[in-house]
Coordinates of C-alpha atoms and ligand atoms in Angstrom, one line a residue:
X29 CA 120.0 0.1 17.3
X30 CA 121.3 -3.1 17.9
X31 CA 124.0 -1.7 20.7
X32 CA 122.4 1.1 21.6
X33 CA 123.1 -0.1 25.5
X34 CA 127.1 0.6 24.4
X35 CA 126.3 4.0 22.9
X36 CA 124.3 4.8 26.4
X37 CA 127.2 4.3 28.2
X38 CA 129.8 6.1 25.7
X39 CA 127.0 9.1 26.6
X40 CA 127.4 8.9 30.1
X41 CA 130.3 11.1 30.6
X42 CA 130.5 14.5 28.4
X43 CA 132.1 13.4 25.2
X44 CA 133.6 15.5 22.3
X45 CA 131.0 15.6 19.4
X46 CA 131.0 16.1 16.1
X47 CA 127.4 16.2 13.8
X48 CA 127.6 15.6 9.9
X49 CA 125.3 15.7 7.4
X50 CA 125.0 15.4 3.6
X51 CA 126.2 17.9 1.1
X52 CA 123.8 20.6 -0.2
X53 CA 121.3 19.7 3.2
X54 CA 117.9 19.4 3.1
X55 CA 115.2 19.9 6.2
X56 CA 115.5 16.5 7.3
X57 CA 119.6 16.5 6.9
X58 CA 119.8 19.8 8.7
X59 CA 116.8 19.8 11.1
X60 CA 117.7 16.0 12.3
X61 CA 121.2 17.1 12.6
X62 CA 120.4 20.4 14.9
X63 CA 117.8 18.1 16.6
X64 CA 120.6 15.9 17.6
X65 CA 123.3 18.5 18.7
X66 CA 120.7 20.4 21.3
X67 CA 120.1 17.2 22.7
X68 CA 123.7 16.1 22.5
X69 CA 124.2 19.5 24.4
X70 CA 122.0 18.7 27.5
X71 CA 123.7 15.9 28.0
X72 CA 126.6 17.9 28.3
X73 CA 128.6 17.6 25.3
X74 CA 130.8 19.3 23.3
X75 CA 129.4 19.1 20.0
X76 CA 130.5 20.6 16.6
X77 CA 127.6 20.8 13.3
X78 CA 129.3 20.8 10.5
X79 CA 127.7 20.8 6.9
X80 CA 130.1 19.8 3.5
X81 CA 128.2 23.1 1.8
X82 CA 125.8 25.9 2.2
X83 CA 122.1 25.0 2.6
X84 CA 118.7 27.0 1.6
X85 CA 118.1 30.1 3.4
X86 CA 114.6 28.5 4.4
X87 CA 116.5 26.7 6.9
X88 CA 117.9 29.4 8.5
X89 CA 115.4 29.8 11.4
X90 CA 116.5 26.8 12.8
X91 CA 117.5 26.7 16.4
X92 CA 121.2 26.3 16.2
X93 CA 122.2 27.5 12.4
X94 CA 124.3 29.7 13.3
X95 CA 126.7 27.5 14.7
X96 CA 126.3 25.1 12.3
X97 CA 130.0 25.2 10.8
X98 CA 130.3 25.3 6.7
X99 CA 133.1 23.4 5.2
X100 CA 135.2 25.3 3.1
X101 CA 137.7 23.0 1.9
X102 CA 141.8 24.8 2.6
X103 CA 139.8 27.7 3.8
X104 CA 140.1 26.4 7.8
X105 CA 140.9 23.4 9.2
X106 CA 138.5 23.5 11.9
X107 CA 136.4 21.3 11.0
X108 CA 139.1 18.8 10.4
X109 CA 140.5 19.2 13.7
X110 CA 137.3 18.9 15.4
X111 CA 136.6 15.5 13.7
X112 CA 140.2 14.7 14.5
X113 CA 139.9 15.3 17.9
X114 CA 136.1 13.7 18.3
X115 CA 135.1 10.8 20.5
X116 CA 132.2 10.2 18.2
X117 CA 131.1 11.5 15.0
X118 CA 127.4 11.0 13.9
X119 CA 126.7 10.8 10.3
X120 CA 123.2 11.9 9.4
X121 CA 121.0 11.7 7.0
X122 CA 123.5 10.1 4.5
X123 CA 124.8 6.4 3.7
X124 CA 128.1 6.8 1.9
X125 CA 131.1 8.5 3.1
X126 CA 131.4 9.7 -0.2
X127 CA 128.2 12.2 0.3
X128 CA 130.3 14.4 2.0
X129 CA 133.4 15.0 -0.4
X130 CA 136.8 15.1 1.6
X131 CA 135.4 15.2 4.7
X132 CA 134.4 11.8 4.2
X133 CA 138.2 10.8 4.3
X134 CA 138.5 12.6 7.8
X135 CA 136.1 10.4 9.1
X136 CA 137.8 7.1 8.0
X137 CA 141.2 8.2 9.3
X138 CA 139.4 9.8 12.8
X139 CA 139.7 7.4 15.7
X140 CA 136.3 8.8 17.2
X141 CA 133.9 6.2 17.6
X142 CA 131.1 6.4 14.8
X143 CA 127.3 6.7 14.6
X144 CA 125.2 6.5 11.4
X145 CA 121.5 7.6 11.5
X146 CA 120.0 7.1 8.3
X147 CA 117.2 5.9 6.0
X148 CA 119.0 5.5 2.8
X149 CA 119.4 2.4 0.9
X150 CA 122.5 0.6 0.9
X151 CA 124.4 1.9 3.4
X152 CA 128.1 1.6 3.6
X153 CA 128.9 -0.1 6.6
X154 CA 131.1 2.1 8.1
X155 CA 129.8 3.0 11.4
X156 CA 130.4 1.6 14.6
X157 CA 126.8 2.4 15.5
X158 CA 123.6 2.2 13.5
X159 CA 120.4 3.9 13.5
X160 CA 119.7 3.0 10.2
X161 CA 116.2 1.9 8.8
X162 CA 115.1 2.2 4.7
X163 CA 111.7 1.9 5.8
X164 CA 112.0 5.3 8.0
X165 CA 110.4 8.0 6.2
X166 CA 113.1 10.6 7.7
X167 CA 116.2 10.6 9.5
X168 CA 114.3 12.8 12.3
X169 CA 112.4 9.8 12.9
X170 CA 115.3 7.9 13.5
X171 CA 116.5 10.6 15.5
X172 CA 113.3 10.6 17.5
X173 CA 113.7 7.2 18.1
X174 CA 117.3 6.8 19.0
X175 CA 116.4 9.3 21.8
X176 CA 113.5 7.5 22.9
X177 CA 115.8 4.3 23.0
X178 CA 118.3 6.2 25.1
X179 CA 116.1 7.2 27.6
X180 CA 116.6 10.8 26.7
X181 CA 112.9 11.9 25.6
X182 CA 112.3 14.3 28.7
X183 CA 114.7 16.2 26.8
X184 CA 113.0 17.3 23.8
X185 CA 111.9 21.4 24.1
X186 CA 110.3 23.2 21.6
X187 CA 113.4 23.9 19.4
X188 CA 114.2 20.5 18.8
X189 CA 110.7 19.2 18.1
X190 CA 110.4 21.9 15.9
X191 CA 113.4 20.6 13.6
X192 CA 112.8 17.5 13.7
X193 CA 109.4 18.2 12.7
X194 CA 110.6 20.1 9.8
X195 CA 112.6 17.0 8.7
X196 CA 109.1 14.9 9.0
X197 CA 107.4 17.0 7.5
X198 CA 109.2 17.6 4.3
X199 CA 110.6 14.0 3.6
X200 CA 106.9 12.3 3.4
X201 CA 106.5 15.9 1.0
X202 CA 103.8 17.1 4.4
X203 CA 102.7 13.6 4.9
X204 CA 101.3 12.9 1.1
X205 CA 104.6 10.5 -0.2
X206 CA 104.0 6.8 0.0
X207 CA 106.1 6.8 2.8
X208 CA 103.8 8.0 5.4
X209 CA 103.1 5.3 7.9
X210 CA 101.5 5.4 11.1
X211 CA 104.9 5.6 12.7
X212 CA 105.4 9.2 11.1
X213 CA 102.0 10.0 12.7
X214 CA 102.5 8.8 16.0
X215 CA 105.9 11.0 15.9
X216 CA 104.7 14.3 14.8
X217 CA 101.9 13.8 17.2
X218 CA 104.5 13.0 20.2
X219 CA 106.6 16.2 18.5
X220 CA 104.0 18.5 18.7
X221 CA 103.0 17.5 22.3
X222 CA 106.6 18.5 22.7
X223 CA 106.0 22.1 21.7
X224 CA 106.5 21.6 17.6
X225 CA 104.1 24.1 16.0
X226 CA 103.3 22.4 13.0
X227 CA 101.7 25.7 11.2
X228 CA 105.0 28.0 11.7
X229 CA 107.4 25.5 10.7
X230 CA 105.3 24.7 7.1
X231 CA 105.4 28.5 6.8
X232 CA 109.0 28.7 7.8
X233 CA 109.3 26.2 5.0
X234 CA 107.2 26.4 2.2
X235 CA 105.7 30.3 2.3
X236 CA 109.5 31.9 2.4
X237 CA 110.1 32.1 -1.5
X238 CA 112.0 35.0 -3.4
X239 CA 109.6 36.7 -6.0
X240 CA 112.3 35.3 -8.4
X241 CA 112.0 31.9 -6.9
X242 CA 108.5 31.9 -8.0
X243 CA 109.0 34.0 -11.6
X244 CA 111.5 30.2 -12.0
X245 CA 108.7 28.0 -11.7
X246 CA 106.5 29.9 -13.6
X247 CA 109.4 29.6 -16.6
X248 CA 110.1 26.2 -15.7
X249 CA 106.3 25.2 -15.6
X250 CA 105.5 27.5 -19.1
X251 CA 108.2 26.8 -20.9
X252 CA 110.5 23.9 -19.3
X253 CA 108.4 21.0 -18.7
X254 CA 108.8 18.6 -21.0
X255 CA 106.6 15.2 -21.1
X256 CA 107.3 11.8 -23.2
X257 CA 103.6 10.6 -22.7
X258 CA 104.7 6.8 -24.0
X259 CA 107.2 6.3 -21.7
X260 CA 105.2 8.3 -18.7
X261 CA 108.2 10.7 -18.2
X262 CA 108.4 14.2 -17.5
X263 CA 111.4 16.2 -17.8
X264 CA 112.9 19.5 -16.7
X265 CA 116.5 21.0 -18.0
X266 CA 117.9 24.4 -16.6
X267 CA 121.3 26.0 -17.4
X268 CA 123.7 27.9 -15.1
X269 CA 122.6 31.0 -17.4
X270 CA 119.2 30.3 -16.9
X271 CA 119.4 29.8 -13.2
X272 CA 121.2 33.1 -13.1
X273 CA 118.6 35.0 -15.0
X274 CA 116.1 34.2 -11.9
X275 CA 119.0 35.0 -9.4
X276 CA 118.7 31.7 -8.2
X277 CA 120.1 30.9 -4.5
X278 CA 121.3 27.4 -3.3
X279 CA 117.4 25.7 -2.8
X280 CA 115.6 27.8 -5.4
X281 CA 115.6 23.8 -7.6
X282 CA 114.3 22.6 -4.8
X283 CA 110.6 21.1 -5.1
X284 CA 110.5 22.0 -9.1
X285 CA 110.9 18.1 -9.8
X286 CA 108.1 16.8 -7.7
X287 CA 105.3 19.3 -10.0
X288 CA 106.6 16.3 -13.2
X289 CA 104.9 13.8 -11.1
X290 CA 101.7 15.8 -10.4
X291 CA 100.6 15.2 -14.4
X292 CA 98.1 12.4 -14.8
X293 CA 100.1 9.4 -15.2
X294 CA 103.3 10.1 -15.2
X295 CA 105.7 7.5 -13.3
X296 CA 108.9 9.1 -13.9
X297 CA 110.3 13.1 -13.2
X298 CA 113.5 14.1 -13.8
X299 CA 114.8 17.8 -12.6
X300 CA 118.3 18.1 -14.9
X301 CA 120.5 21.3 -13.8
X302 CA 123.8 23.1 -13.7
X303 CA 125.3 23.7 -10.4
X304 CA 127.2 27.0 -9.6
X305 CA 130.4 25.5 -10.5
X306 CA 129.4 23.5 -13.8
X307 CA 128.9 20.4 -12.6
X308 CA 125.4 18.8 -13.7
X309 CA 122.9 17.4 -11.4
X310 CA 120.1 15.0 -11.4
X311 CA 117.2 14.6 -9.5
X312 CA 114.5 12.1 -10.0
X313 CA 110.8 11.3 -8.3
X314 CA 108.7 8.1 -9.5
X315 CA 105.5 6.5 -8.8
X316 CA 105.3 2.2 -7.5
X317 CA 107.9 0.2 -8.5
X318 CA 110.1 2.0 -10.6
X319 CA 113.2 2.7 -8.4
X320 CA 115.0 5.6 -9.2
X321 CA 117.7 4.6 -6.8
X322 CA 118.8 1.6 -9.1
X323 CA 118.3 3.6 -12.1
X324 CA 120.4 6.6 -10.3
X325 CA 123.2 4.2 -9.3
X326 CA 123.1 2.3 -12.6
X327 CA 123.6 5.4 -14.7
X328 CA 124.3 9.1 -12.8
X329 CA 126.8 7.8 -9.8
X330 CA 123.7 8.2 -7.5
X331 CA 121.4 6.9 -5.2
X332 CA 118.8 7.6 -2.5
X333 CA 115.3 6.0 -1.9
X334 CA 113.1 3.6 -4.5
X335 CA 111.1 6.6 -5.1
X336 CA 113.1 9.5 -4.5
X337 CA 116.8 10.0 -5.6
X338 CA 119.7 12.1 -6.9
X339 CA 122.8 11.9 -9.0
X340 CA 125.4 13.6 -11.1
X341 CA 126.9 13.8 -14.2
X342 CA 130.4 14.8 -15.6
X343 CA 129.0 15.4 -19.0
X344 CA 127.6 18.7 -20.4
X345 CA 124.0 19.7 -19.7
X346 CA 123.1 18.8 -23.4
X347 CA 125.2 15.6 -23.4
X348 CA 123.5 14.3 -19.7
X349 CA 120.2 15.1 -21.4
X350 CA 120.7 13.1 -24.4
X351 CA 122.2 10.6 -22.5
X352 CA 118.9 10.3 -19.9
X353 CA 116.9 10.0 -23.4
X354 CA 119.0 7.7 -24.8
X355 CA 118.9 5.1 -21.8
X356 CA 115.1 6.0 -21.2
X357 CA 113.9 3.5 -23.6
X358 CA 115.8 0.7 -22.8
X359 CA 113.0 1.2 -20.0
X360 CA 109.7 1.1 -21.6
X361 CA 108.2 -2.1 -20.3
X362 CA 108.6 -1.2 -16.7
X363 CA 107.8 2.7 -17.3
X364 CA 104.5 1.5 -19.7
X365 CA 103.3 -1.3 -17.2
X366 CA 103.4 1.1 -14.1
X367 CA 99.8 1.4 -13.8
X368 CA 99.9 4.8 -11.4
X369 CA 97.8 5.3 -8.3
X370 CA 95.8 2.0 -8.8
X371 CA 98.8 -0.2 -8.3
X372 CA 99.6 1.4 -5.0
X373 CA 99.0 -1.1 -1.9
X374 CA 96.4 -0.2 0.6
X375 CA 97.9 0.5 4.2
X376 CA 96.7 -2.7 5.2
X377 CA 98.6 -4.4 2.5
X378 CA 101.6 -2.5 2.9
X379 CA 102.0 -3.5 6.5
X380 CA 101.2 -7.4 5.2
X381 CA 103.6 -7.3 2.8
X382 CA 106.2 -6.1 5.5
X383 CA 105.3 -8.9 7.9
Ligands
5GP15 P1 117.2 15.4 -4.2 O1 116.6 15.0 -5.6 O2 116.1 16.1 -3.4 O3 118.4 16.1 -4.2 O4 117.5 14.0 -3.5 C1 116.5 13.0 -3.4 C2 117.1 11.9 -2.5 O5 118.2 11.3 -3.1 C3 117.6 12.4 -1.1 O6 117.3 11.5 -0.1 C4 119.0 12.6 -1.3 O7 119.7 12.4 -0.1 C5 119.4 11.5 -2.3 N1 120.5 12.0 -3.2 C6 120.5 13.1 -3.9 N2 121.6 13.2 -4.6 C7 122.3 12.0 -4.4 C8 123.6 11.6 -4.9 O8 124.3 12.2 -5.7 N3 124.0 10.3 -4.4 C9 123.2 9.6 -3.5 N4 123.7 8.4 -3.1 N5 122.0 10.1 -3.0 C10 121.6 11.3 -3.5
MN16 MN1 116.1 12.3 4.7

């Protein structure tokens, strides 16, 4: 952070916080954003979590959930009057006001001072401060470091190594995603000399499934995985009826794209689904150089990382499919010519080509 002297000094005296993160939170949205509040907390501030929705109940072991505030929009205005009344408002794990629906538009009109800590690309610069690095594999890194940068690493415990651990953890997808660097090492290893246990926290995580959540992936997996072997693409649909069927809870989806890109050769995943409220979402996972966040912003209002990225559609389930499948090969060249793991730089090259 470029005036991270400035911020030190805002943080001198106990300040009224407020902590955002993205709609629908994942572990690094939520575990960066808990992180932040208990250390916010020993510094003695005030400091309000809010998240724009619900979240996984895999998350809910996390030191601090259950004060974390859930927006209900005309249901209270607390959380409006807290970001009203804020001094500063850190956004995390997000780069667009628009991530987090109307409460986006309390943050524009608030006078607090703002702090974006993020690893997205294309950030809107909105913030007064920025943590913000595309390179990071997780916002808890960023987290981790912004501490360290404010001289505030003595007061890491247990709890809040453990979440941002959990943000680490999953966001390289338990250090296997090309964004693993030694950064990411050196941090879990200072996290877990902190008191982050890296076993419970990947049970926590991963070993806290439903039996339906696990009957859904064996449908999706039997009968719902669809692959276009010429253009290296593999594709999963699932309805609001279907999702019901399994009793699917908020998260259940979460993870099913990633098993697209486990096939030999495929470049491309795409996890297609009805929300709750009828509103159709994308989720997409490539391989190399085939960024799903330009071809998430170009066509499904999206974004997110090169390899790793979401967006939505206003169309029907069927209509968003055929639309995918109709724009898919328009992309042919770039989907055939992706040459899978053997095109992936070496370490040493990836740091070369950064230098
Ligand atoms: P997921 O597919 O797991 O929901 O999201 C993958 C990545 O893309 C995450 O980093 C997430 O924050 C980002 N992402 C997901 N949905 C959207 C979206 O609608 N817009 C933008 N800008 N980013 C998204
Ligand atoms: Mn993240």
């Amino acid at each position: 952070m470029q005036n991270a002297q400035e911020l030190k000094v805002l943080l001198g005296q106990p300040r009224k916080a407020v902590v955002l993160m993205h709609y629908k939170p994942d572990a690094d949205a939520l575990g960066s954003s808990l992180a932040l509040a208990a250390w916010l907390k020993k510094g003695n501030h005030t400091v309000t979590v809010i998240s724009p929705s619900d979240y996984p109940s895999f998350l809910n072991w996390m030191p601090g959930n259950s004060d974390v505030v859930i927006f209900q929009p005309g249901r209270s205005d607390g959380p409006a009057r807290a970001i009203a009344e804020a001094d500063l408002v850190f956004c995390l794990d997000f780069s667009s006001l628009s991530r987090i629906n109307e409460l986006g538009e309390m943050v524009r009109r608030s006078s607090a001072k703002t702090v974006l800590i993020d690893h997205h690309l294309e950030p809107e610069r909105f913030a007064d401060f920025e943590e913000w690095d595309s390179s990071a594999a997780s916002t808890a890194e960023l987290v981790y470091r912004l501490i360290v940068e404010l001289g505030g690493e003595d007061k890491i415990d247990c709890c809040i190594a453990d979440c941002l651990y959990a943000g680490l953890m999953t966001d390289t997808g338990s250090f296997r995603h090309n964004n693993t660097t030694d950064e990411v090492f050196v941090t879990a290893a200072s996290l877990v000399k902190k008191g982050a246990n890296p076993h419970r926290v990947s049970k926590l995580i991963y070993d806290n499934n439903t039996l339906s959540r696990l009957r859904l992936m064996g449908y999706v997996l039997s009968q719902k995985l669809q692959v276009i072997p010429e253009l290296k693409t593999a594709y999963i649909t699932l309805s609001r009826d279907e999702l019901r069927q399994y009793e699917s809870q908020t998260g259940d989806t979460e993870g099913l794209v990633n098993y697209g890109l486990s096939i030999k050769d495929i470049v491309l995943s795409v996890l297609i689904y009805e929300r709750k409220d009828g509103s159709v979402k994308l989720s997409f996972r490539s391989i190399g150089d085939f960024s799903v966040n330009d071809f998430a912003r170009q066509h499904f209002e999206g974004g997110g990382h090169k390899n790793a990225a979401g967006g939505q559609s206003s169309l029907s389930l069927d209509d968003t499919l055929a639309k995918f499948l109709g724009i898919l090969p328009s992309y042919r060249d770039l989907l055939q010519h992706e040459g899978y793991i053997t095109t992936l730089p070496t370490n040493q090259e990836s740091k070369q080509n950064k230098a």
